[in-house]
JSON list of C-alpha atoms and ligand atoms in Angstrom, two decimals:
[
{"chain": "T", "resi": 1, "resn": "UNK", "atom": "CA", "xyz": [-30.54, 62.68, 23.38]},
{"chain": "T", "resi": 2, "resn": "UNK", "atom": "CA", "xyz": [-33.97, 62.15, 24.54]},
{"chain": "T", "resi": 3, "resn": "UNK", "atom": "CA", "xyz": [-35.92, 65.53, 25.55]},
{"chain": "T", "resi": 4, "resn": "UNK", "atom": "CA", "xyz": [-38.49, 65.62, 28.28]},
{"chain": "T", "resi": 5, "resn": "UNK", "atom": "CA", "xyz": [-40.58, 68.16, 29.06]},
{"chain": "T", "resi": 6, "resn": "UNK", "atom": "CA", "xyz": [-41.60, 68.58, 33.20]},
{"chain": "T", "resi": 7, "resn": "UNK", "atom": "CA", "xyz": [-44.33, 70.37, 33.92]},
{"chain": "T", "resi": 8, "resn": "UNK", "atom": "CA", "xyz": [-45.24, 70.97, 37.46]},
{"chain": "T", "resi": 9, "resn": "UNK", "atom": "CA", "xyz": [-46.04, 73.92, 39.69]},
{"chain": "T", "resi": 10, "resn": "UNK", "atom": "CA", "xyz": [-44.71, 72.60, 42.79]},
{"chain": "T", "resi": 11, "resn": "UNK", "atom": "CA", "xyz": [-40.89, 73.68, 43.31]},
{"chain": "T", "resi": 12, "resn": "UNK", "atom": "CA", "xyz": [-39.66, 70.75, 45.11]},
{"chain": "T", "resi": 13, "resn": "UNK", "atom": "CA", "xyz": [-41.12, 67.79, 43.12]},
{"chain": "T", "resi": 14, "resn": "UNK", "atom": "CA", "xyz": [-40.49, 70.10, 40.23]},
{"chain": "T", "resi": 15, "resn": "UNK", "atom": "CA", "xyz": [-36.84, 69.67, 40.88]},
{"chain": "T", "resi": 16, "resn": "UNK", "atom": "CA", "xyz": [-36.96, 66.52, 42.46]},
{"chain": "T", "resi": 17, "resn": "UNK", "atom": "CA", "xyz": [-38.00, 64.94, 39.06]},
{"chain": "T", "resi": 18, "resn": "UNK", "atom": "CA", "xyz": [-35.64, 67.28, 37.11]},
{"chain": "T", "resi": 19, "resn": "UNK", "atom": "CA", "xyz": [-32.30, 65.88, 39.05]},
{"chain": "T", "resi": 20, "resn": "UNK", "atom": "CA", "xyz": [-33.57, 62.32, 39.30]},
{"chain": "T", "resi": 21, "resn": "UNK", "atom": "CA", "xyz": [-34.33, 62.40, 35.14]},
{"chain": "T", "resi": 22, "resn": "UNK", "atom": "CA", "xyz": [-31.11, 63.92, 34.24]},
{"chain": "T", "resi": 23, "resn": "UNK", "atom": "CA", "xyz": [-29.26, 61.53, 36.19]},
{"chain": "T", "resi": 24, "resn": "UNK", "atom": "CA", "xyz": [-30.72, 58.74, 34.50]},
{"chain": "T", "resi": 25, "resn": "UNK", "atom": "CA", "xyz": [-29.87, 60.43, 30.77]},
{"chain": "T", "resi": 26, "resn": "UNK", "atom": "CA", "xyz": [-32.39, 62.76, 29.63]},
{"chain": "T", "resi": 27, "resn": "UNK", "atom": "CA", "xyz": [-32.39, 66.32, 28.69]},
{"chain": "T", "resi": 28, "resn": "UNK", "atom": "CA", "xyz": [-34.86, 68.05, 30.77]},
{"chain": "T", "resi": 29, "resn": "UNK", "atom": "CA", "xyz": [-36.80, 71.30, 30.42]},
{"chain": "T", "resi": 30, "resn": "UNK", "atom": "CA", "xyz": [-39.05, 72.43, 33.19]},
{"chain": "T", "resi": 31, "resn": "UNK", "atom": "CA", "xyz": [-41.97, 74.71, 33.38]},
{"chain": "T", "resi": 32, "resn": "UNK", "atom": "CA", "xyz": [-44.05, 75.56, 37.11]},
{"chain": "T", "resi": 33, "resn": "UNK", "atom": "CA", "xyz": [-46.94, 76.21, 34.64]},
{"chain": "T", "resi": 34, "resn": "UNK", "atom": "CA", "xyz": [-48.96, 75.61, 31.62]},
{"chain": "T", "resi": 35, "resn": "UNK", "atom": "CA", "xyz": [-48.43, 79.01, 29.53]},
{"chain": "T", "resi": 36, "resn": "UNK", "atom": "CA", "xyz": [-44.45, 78.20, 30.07]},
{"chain": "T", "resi": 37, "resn": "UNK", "atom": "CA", "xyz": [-45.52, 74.76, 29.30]},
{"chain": "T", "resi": 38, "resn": "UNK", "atom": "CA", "xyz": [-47.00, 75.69, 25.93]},
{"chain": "T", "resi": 39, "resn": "UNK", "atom": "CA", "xyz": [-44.20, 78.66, 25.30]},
{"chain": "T", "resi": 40, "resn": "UNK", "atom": "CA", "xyz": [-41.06, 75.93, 26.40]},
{"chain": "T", "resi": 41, "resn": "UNK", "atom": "CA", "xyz": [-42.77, 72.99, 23.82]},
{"chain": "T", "resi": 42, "resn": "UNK", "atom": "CA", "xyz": [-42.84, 75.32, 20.78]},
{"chain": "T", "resi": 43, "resn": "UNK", "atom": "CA", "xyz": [-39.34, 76.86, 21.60]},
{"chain": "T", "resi": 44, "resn": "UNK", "atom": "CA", "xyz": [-37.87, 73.53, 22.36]},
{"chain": "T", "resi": 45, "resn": "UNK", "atom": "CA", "xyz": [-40.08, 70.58, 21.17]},
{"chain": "T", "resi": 46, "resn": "UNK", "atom": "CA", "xyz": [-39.79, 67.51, 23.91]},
{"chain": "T", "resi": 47, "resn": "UNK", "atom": "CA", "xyz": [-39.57, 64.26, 23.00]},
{"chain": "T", "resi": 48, "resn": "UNK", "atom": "CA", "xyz": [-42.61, 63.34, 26.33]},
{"chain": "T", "resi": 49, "resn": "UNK", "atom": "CA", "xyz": [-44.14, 65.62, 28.60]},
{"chain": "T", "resi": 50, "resn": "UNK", "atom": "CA", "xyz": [-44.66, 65.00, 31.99]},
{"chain": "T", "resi": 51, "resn": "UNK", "atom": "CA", "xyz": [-47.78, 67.05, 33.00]},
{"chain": "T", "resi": 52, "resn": "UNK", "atom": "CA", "xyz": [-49.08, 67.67, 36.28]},
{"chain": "T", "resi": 53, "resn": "UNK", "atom": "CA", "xyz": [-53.04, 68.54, 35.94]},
{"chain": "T", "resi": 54, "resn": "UNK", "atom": "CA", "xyz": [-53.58, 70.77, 38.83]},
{"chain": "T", "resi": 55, "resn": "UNK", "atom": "CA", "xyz": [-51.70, 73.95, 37.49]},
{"chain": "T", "resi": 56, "resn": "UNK", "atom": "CA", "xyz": [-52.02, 77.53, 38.69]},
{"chain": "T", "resi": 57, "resn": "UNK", "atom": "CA", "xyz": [-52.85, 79.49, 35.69]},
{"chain": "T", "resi": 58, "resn": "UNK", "atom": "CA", "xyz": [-53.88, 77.17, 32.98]},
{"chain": "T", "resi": 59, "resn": "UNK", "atom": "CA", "xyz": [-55.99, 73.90, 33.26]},
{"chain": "T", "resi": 60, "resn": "UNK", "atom": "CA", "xyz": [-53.84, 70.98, 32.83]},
{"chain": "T", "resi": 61, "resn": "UNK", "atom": "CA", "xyz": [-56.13, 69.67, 30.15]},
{"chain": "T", "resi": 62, "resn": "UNK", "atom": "CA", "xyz": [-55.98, 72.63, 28.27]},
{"chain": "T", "resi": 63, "resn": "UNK", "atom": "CA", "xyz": [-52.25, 72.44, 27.93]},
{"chain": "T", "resi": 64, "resn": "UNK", "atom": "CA", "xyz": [-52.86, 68.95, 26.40]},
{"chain": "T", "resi": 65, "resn": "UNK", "atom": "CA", "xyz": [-55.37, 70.62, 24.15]},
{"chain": "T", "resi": 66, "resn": "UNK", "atom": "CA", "xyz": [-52.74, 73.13, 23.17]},
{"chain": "T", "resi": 67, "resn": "UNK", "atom": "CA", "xyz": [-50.27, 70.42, 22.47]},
{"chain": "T", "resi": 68, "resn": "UNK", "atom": "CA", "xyz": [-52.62, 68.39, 20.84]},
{"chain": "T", "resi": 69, "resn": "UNK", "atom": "CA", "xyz": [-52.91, 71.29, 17.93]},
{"chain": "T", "resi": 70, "resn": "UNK", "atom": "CA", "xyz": [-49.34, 70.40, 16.53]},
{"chain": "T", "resi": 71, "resn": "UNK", "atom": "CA", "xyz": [-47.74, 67.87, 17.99]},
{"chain": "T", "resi": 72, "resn": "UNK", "atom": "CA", "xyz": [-48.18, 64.18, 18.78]},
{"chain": "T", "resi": 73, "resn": "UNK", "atom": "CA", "xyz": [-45.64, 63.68, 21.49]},
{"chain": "T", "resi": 74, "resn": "UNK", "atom": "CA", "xyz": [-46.38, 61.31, 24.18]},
{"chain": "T", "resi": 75, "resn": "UNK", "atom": "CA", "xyz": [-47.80, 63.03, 27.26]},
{"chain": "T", "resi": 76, "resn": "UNK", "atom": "CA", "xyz": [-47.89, 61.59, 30.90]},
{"chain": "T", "resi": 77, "resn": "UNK", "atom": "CA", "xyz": [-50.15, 63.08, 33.38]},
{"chain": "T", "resi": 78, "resn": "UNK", "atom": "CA", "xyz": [-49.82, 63.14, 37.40]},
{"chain": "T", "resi": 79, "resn": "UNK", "atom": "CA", "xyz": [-52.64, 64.03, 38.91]},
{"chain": "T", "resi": 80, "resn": "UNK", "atom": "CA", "xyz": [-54.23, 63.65, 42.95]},
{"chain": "T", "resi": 81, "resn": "UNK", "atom": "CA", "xyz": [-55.30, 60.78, 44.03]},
{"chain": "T", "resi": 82, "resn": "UNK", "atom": "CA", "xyz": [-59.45, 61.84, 44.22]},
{"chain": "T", "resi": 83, "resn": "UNK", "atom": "CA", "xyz": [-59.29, 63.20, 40.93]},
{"chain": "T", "resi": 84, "resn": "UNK", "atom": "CA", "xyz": [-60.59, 60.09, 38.83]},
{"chain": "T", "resi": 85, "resn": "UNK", "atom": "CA", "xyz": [-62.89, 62.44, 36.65]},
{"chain": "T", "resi": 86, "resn": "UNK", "atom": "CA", "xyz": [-59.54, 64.14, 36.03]},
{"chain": "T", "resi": 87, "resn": "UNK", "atom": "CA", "xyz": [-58.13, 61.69, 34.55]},
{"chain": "T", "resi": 88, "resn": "UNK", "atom": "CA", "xyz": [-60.42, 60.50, 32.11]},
{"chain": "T", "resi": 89, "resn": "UNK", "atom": "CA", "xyz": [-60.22, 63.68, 30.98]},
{"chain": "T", "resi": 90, "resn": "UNK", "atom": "CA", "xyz": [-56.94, 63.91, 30.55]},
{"chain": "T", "resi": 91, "resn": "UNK", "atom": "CA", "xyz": [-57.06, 60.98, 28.47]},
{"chain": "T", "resi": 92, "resn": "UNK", "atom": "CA", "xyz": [-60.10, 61.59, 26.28]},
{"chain": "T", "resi": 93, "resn": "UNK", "atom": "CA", "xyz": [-58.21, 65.00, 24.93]},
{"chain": "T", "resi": 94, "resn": "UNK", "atom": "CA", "xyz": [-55.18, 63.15, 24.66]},
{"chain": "T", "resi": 95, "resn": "UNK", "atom": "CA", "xyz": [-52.93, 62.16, 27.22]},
{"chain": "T", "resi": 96, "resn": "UNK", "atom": "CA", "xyz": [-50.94, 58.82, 26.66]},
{"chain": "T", "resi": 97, "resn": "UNK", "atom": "CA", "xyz": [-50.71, 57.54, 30.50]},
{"chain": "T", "resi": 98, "resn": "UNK", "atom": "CA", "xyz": [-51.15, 58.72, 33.78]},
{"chain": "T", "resi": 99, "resn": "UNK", "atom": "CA", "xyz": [-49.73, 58.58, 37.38]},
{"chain": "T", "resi": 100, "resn": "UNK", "atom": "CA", "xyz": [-50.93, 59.10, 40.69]},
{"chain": "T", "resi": 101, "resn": "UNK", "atom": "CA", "xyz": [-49.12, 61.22, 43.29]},
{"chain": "T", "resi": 102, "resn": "UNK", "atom": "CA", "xyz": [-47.47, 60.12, 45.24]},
{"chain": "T", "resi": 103, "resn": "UNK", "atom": "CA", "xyz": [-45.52, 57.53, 42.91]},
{"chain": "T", "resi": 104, "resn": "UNK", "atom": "CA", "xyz": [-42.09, 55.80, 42.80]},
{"chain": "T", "resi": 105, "resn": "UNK", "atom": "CA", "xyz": [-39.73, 57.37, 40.45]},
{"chain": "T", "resi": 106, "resn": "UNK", "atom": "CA", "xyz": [-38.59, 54.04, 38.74]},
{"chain": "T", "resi": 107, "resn": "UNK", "atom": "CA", "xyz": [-42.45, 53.60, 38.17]},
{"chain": "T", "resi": 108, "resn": "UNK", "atom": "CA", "xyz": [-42.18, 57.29, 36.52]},
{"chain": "T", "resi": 109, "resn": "UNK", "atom": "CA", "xyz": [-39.19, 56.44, 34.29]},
{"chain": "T", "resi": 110, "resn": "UNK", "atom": "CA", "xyz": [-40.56, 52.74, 33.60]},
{"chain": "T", "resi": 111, "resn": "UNK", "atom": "CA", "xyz": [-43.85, 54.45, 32.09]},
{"chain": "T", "resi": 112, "resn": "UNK", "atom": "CA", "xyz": [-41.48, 57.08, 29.91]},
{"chain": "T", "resi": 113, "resn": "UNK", "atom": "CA", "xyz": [-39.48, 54.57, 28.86]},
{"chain": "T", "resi": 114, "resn": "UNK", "atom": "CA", "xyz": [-42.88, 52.57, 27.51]},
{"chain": "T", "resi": 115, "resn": "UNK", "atom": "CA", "xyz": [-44.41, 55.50, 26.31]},
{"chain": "T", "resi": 116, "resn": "UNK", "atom": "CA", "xyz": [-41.29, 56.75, 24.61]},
{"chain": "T", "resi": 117, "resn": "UNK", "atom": "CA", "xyz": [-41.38, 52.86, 23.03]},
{"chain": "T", "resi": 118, "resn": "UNK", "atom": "CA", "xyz": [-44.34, 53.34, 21.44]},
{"chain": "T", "resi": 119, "resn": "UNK", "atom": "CA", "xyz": [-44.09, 56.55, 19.98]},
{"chain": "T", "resi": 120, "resn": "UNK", "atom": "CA", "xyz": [-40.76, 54.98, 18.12]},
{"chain": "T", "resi": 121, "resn": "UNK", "atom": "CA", "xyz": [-43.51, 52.25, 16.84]},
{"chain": "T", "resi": 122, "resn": "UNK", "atom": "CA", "xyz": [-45.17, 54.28, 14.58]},
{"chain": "T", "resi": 123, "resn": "UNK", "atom": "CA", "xyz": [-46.14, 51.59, 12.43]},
{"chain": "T", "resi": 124, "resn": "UNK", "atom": "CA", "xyz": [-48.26, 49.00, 14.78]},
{"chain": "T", "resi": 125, "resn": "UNK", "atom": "CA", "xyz": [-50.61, 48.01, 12.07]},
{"chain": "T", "resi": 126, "resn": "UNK", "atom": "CA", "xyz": [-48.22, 46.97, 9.90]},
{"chain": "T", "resi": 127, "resn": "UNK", "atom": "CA", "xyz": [-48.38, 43.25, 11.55]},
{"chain": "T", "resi": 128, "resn": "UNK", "atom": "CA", "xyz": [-51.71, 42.21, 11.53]},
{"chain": "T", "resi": 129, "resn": "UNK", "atom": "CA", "xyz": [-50.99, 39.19, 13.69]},
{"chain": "T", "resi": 130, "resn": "UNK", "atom": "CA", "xyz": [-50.83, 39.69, 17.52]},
{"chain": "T", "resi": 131, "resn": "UNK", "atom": "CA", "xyz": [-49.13, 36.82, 19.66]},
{"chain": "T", "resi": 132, "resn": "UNK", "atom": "CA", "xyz": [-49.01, 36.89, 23.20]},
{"chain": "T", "resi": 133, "resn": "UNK", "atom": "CA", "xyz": [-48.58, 33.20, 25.70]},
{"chain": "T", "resi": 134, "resn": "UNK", "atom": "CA", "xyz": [-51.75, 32.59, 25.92]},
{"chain": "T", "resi": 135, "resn": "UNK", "atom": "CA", "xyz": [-53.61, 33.58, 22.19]},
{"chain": "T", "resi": 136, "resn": "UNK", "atom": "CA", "xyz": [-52.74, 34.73, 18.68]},
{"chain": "T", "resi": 137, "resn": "UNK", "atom": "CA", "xyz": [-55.31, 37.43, 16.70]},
{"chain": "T", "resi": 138, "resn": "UNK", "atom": "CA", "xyz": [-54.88, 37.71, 13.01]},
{"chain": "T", "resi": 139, "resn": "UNK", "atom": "CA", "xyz": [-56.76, 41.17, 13.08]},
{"chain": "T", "resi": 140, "resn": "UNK", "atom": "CA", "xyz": [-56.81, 40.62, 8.90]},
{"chain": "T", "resi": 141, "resn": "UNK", "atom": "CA", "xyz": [-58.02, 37.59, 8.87]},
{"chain": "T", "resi": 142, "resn": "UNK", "atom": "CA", "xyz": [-60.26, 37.78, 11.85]},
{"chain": "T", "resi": 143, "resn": "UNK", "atom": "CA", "xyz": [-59.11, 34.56, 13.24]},
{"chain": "T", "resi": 144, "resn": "UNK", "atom": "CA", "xyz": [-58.34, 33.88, 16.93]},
{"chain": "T", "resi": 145, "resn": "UNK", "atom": "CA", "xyz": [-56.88, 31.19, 18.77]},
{"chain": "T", "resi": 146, "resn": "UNK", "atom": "CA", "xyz": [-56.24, 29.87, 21.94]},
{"chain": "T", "resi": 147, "resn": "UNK", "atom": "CA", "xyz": [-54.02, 27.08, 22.57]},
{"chain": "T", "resi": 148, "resn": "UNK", "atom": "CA", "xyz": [-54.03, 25.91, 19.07]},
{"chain": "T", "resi": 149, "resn": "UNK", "atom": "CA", "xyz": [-57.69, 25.94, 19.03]},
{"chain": "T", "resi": 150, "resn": "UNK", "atom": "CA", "xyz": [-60.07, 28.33, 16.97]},
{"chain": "T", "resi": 151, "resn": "UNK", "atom": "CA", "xyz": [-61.85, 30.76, 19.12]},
{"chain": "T", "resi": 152, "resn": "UNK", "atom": "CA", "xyz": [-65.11, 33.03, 17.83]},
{"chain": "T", "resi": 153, "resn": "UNK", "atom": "CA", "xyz": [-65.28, 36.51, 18.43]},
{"chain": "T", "resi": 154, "resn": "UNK", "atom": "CA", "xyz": [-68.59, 38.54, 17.81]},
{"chain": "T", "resi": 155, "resn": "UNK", "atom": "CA", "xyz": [-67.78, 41.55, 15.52]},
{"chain": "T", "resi": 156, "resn": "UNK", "atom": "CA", "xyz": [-68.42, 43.67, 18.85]},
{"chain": "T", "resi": 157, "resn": "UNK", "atom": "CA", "xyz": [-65.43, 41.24, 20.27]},
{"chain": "T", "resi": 158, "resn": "UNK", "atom": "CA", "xyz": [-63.21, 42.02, 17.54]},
{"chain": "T", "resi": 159, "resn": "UNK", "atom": "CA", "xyz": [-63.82, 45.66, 17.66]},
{"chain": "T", "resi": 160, "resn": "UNK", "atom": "CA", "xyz": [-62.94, 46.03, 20.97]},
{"chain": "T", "resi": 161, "resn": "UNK", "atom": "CA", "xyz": [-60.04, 44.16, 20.63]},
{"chain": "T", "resi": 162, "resn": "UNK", "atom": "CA", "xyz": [-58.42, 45.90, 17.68]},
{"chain": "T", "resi": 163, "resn": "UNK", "atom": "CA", "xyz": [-58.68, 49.09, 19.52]},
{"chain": "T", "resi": 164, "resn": "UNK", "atom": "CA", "xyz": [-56.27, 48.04, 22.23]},
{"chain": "T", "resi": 165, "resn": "UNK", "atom": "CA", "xyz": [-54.35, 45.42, 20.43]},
{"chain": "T", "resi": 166, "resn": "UNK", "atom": "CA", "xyz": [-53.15, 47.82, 18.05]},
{"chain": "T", "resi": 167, "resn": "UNK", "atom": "CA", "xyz": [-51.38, 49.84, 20.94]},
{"chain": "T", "resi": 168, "resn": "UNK", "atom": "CA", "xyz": [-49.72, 47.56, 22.95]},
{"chain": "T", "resi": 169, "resn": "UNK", "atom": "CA", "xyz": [-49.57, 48.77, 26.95]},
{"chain": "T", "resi": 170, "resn": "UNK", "atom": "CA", "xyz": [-51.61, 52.19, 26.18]},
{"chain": "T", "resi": 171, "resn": "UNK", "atom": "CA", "xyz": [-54.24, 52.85, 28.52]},
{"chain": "T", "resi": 172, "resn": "UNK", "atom": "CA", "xyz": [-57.68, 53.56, 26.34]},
{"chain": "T", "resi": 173, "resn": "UNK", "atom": "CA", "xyz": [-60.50, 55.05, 28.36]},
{"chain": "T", "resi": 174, "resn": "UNK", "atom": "CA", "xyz": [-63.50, 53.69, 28.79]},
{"chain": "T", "resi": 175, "resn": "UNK", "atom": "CA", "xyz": [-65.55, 56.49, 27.18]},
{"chain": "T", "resi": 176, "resn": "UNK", "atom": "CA", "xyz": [-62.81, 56.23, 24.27]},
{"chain": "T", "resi": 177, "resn": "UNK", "atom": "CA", "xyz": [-63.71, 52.64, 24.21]},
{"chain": "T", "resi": 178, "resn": "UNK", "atom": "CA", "xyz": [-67.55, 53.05, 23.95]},
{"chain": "T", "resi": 179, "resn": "UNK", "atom": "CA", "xyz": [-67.76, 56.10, 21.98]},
{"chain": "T", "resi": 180, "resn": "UNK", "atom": "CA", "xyz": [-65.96, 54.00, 19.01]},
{"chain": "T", "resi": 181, "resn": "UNK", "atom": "CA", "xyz": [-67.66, 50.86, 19.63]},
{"chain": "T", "resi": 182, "resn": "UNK", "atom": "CA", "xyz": [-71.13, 52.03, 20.35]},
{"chain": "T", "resi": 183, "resn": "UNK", "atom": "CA", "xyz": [-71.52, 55.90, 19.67]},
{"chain": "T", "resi": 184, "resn": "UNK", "atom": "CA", "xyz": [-70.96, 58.96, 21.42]},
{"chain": "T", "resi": 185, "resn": "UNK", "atom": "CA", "xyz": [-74.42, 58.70, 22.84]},
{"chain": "T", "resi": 186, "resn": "UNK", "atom": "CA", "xyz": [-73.09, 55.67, 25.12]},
{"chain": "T", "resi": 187, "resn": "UNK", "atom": "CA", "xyz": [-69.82, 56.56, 26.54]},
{"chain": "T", "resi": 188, "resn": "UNK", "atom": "CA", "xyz": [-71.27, 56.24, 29.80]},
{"chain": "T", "resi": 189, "resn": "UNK", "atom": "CA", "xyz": [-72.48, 52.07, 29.65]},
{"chain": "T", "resi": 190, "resn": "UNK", "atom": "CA", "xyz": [-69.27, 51.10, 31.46]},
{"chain": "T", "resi": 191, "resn": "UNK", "atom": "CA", "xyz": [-71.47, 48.50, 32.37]},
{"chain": "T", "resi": 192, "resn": "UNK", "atom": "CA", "xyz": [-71.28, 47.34, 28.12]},
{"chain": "T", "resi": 193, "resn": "UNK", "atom": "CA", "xyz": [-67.22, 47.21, 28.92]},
{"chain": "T", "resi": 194, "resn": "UNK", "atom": "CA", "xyz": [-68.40, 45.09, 32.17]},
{"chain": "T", "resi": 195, "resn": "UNK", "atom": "CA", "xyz": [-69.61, 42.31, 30.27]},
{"chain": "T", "resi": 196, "resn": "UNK", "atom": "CA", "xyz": [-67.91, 42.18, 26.77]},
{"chain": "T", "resi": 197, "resn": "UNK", "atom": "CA", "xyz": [-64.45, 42.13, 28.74]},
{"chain": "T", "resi": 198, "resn": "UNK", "atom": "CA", "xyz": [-66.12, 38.98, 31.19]},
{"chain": "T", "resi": 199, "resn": "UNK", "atom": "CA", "xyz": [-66.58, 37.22, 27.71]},
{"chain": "T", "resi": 200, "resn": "UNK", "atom": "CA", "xyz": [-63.24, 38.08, 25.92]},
{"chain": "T", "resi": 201, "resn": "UNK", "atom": "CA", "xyz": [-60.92, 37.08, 29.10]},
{"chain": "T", "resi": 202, "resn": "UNK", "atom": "CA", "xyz": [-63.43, 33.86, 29.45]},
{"chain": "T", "resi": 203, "resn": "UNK", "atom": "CA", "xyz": [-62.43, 33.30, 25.65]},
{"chain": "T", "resi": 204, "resn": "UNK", "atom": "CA", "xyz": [-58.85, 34.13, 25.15]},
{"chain": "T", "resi": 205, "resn": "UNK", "atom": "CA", "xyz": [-57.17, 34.52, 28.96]},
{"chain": "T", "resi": 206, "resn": "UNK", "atom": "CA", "xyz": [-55.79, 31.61, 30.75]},
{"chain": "T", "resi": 207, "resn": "UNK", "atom": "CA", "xyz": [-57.06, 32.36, 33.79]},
{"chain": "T", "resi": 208, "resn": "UNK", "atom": "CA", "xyz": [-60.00, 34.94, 32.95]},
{"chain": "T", "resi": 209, "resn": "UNK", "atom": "CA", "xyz": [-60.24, 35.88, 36.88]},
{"chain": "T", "resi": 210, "resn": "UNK", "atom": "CA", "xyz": [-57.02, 36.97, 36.69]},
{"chain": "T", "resi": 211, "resn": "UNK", "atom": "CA", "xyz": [-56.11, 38.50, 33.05]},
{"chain": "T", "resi": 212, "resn": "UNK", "atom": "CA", "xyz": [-52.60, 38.79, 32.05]},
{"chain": "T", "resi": 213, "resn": "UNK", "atom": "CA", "xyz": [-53.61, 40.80, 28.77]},
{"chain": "T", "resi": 214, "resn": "UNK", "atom": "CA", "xyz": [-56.53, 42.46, 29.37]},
{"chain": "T", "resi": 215, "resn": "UNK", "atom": "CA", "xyz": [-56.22, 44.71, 32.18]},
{"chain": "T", "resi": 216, "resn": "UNK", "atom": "CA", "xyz": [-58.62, 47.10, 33.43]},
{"chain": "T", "resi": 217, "resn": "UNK", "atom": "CA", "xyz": [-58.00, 50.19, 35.01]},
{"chain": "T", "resi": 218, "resn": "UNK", "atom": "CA", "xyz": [-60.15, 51.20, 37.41]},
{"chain": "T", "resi": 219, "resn": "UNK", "atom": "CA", "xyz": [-62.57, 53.64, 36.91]},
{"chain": "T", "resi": 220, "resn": "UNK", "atom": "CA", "xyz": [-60.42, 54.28, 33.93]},
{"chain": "T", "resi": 221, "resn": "UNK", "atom": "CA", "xyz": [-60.11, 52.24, 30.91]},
{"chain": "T", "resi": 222, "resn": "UNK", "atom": "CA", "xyz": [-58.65, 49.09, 29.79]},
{"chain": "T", "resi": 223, "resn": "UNK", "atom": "CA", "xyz": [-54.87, 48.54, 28.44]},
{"chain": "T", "resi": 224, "resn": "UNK", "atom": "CA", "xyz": [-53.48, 45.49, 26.48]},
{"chain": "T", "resi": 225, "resn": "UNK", "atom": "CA", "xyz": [-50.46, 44.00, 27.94]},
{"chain": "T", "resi": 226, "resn": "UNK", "atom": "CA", "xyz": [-48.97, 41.44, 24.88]},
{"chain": "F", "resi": 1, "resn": "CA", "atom": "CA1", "xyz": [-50.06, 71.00, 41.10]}
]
């Protein structure tokens, strides 16, 4: 049986989401804040965590922090709708998704279910050929194409690519994205994302207004929908 962990100060979503999760199958702890959080993970390690950010004792990204020291299992964070800087930093110490309140809880349980997929993946790399409608990478071979025809990506291209492509629907910031691909001196130059994502959707999307695979998040990141 599938574990989840719900973390969340506020009584009535608390067990809002506790009743709605166990009646679609999954074991559920709770916690109304992070030192339970941290004490209920290590007594009874969850399978995904839902996190709620704005906790009253400890910071929400501190609990990631803490879970982050032992354990690699998926965490999903909700946070306020005005707290963009929040999420980011979620993200950058390790969360694996986000959601805004107020959301729909089929959108909740669609994201677990897609998070919970890709933990099972462990082993992404293993095929270094990624094929999606519209393009196929060989990420070995460094060869693209689109529509049967040979496509050139700048080493920049390719580097950005292989950091999403290898994580199929995970959201990457965008000072994640820069800090590998540039340096940790430029994870501010969203700007940099701007343009090299212009380019790649121009090169390998159908219709590069409206990208099917590349998707940006904003204020966020960027995710890779195959
Ligand atoms: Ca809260």
């Amino acid at each position: 049986m599938t574990r989840l962990l719900i973390v969340e100060d506020e009584p009535a979503l608390r067990r809002a989401l506790v009743i709605n999760l166990k009646a679609r199958g999954y074991e559920v702890d709770d916690a109304g804040g992070g030192a339970a959080a941290l004490r209920t993970a290590a007594a009874t390690p969850p399978d995904l965590v839902v996190l709620d950010l704005g906790l009253p004792d400890i910071d929400g990204t501190e609990v990631i922090t803490g879970l982050r020291g032992w354990t690699d299992v998926p965490i999903i964070v909700l946070s306020a709708r005005d707290a963009q800087s929040q999420k980011v930093q979620a993200l950058d110490v390790g969360a694996d998704d986000y959601m805004t309140k107020p959301f729909g809880m089929d959108e909740l349980t669609a994201r677990i279910r897609a998070a919970l997929r890709r933990a099972e993946a462990t082993d992404l790399t293993s095929d270094p050929v990624v094929t999606t409608a519209s393009f196929t990478l060989d990420l070995v071979a460094k060869r693209a194409l689109r529509r049967g025809q040979e496509v050139r990506l700048t080493p920049t291209e390719w580097h950005l690519v292989e950091l999403l492509v290898r994580h199929p629907g995970a959201l990457v910031s965008s000072s994640q994205l820069l800090a590998e691909v540039w340096g940790p001196n430029y994870t501010t130059e969203t700007n940099y994302l701007r343009v090299y994502f212009a380019q790649l959707r121009r090169k390998l999307e159908d219709t590069p207004s409206l990208p099917r695979h590349f998707i940006t998040e904003p204020g966020v990141g960027y995710r890779f929908e195959p």
